[in-house]
Short mmCIF file of C-alpha atoms in Angstrom, two decimals:
data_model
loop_
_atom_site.label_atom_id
_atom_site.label_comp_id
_atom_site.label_asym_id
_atom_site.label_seq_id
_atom_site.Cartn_x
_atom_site.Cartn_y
_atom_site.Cartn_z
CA UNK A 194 -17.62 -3.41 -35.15
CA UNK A 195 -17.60 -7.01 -35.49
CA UNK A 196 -14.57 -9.22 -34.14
CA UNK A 197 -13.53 -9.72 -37.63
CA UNK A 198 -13.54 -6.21 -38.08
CA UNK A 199 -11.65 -5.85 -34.65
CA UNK A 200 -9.09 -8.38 -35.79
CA UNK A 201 -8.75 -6.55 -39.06
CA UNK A 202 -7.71 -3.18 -37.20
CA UNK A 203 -5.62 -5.08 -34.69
CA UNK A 204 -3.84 -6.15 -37.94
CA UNK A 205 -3.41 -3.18 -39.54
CA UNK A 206 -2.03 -1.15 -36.88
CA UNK A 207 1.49 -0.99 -37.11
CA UNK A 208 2.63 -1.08 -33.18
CA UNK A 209 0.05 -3.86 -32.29
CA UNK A 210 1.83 -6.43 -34.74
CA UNK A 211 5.38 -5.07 -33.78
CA UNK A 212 4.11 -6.00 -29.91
CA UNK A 213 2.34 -9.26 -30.62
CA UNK A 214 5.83 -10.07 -32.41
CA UNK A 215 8.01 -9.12 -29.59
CA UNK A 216 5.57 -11.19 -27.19
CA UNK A 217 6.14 -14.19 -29.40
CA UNK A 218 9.70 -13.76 -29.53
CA UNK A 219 9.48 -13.91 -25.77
CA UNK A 220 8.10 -17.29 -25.37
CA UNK A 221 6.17 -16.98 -22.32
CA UNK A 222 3.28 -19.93 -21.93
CA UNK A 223 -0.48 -18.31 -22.23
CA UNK A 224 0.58 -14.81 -22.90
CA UNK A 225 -1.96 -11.92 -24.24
CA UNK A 226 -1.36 -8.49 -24.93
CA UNK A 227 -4.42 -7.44 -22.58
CA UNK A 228 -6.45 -4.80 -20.90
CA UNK A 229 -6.09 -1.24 -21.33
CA UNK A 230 -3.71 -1.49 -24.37
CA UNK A 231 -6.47 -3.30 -26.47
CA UNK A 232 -9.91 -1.22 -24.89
CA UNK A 233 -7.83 2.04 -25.23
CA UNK A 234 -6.94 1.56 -29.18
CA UNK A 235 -10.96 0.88 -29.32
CA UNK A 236 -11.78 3.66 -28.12
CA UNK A 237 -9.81 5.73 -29.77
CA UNK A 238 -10.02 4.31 -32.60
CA UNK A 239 -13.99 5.14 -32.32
CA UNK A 240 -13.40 8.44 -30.91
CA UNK A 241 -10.91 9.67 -34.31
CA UNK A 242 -7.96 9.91 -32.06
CA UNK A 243 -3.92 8.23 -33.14
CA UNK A 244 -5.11 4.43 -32.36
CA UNK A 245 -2.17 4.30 -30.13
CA UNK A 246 -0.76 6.61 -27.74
CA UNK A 247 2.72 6.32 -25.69
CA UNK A 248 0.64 7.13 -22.93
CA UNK A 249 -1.22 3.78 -22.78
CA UNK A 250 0.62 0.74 -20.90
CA UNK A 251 1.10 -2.34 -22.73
CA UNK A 252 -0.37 -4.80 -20.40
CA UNK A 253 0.87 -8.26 -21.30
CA UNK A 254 -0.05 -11.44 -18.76
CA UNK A 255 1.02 -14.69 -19.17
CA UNK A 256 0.67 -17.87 -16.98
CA UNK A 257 3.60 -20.17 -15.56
CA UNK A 258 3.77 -21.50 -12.56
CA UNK A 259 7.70 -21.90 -12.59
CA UNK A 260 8.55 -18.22 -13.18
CA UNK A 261 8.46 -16.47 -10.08
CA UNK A 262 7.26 -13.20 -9.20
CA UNK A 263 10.96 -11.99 -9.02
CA UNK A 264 11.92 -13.37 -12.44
CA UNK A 265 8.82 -11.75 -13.79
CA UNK A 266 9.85 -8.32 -12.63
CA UNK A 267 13.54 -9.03 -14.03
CA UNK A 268 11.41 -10.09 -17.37
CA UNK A 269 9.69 -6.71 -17.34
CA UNK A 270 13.00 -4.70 -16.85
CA UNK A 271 14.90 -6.61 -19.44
CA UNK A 272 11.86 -6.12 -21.84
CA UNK A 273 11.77 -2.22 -21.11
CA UNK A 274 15.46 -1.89 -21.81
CA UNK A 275 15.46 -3.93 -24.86
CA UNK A 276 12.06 -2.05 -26.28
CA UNK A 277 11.80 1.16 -24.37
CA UNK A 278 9.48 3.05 -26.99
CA UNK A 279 6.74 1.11 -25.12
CA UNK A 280 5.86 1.61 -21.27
CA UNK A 281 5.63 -2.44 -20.62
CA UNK A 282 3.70 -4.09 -17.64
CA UNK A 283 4.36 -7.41 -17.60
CA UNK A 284 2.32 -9.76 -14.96
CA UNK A 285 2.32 -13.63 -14.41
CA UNK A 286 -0.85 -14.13 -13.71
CA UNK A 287 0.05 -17.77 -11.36
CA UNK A 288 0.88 -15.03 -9.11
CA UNK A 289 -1.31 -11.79 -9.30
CA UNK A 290 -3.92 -13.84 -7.20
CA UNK A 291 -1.51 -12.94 -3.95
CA UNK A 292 -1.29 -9.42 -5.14
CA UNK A 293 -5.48 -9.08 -4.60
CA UNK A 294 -7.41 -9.03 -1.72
CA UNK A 295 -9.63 -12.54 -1.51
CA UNK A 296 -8.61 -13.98 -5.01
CA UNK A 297 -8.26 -17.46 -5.55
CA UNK A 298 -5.57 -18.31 -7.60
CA UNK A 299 -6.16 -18.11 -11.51
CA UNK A 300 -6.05 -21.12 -13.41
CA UNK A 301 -4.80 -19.95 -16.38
CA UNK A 302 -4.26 -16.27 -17.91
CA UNK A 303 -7.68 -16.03 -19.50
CA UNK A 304 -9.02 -16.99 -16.40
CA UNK A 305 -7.48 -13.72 -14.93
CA UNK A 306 -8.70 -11.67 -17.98
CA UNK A 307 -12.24 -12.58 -17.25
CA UNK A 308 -11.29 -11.17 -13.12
CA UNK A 309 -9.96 -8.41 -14.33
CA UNK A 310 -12.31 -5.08 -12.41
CA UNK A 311 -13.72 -3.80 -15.85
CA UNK A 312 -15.93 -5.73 -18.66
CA UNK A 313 -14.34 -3.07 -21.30
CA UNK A 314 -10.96 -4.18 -19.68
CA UNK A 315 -11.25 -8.03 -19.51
CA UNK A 316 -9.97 -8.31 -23.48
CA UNK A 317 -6.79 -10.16 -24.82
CA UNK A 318 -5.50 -10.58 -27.95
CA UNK A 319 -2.74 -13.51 -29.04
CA UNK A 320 -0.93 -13.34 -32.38
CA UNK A 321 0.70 -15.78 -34.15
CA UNK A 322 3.52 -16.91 -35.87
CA UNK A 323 1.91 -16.69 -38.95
CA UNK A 324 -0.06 -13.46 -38.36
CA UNK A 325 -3.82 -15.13 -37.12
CA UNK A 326 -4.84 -13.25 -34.40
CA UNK A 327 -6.69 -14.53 -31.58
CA UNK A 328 -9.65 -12.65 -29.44
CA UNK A 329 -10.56 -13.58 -26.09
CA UNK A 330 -13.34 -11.58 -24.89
CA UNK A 331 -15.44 -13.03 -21.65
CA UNK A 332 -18.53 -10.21 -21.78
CA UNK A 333 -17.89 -9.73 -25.75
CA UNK A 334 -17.01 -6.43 -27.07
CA UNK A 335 -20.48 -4.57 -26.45
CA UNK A 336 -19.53 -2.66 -23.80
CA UNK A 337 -16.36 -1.72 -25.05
CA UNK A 338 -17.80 -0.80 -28.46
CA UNK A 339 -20.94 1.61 -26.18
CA UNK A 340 -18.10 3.09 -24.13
CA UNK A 341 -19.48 1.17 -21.18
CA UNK A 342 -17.30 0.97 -17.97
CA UNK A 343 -19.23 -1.49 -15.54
CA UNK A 344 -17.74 -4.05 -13.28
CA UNK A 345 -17.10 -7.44 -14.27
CA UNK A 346 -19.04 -10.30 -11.75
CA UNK A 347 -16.56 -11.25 -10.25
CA UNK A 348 -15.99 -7.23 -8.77
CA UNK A 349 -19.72 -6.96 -8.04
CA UNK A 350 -19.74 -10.55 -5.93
CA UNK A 351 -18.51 -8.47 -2.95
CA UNK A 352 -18.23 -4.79 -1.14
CA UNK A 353 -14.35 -5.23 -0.81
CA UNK A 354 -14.24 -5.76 -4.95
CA UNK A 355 -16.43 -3.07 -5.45
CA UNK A 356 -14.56 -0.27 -3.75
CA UNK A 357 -11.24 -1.68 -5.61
CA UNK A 358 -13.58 -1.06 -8.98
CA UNK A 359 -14.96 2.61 -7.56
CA UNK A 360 -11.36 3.41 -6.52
CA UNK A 361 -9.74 2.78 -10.36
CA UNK A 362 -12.29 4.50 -11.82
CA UNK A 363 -11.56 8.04 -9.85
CA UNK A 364 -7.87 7.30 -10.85
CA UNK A 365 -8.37 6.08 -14.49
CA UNK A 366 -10.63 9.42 -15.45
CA UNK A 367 -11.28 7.68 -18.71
CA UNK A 368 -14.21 10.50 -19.25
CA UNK A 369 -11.63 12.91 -19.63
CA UNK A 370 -9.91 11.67 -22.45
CA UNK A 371 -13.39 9.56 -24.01
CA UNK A 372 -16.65 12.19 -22.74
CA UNK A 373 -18.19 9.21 -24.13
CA UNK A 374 -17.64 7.00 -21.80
CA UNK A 375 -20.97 6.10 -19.18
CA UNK A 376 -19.83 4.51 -15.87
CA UNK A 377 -21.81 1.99 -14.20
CA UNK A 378 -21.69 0.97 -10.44
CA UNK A 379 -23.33 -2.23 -10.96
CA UNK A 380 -25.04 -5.03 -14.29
#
């Protein structure tokens, strides 16, 4: 799958536009519909399965300074109540950095994307008003496309990181649901 082929998908499906829409309609500076929402319709896409499943968050980050963490969390309620076929995790990513053990702050949302534990998890997507969607994929879509879970640099550069990685992957159980999937402790 190419990323025009990606795109084309992430077009197609019907709840991924409806999202992208409501995160537009939200107005938030440098927001992506991100992580597990985006890898997850991947692989199940690949794997034959409904491309998306109410069981799958929808991870959208953003980055502004002036919204605290607080406001955020009221933002996250307020979207749950008004769209509440959709399990919503909403993070402001000027703030996540206090939120993780030794993490600089992020500079902007993408910047947090390309942190995030996972190379199959550090993916966003940004719609616009006129329907373009935009990719942003730090490792490219290889490992994602292989079923490859292995830990971004960033989780490898220390021990502390690394057990963080180790311990969502014994949560996630991603092999369960995708026996494709190979986990990797390390490049």
């Amino acid at each position: 799958m190419t990323e025009t082929e990606l795109k084309a998908l992430l077009h197609d499906t019907t709840e991924i536009v409806a999202i992208l829409n409501i995160i537009n309609r939200l107005g938030l500076a440098d927001a992506w519909l991100a992580a597990g929402t985006i890898r997850n319709l991947i692989w199940n896409y690949l794997s034959g399965l409904p491309l998306f499943d109410q069981q799958t968050d929808v991870d959208v980050v953003f980055f502004d300074k002036m919204i605290s963490y607080e406001k955020t969390k009221e933002l996250e309620a307020s979207l749950q109540a008004a769209y509440p076929t959709y399990d919503w995790e909403l993070k402001n990513q000027a703030h996540m950095h206090l939120h993780n053990p030794n993490t600089q702050p992020y500079l902007s949302a993408c910047d947090a994307i390309a942190r995030f534990p996972e190379r199959c998890t550090a993916i966003g997507i940004k719609g616009s008003a006129d329907g373009e969607i935009t990719l942003f994929t730090p490792y490219g879509l290889s490992d994602i496309l292989a079923f490859i879970v292995r830990p971004t640099p960033y989780f490898i550069a220390n021990q502390e990181k690394l057990s963080i990685y180790q311990a969502r992957l014994a949560k996630k159980n991603w092999q369960e649901k995708w026996p494709k999937v190979t986990i990797l402790q390390g490049n």
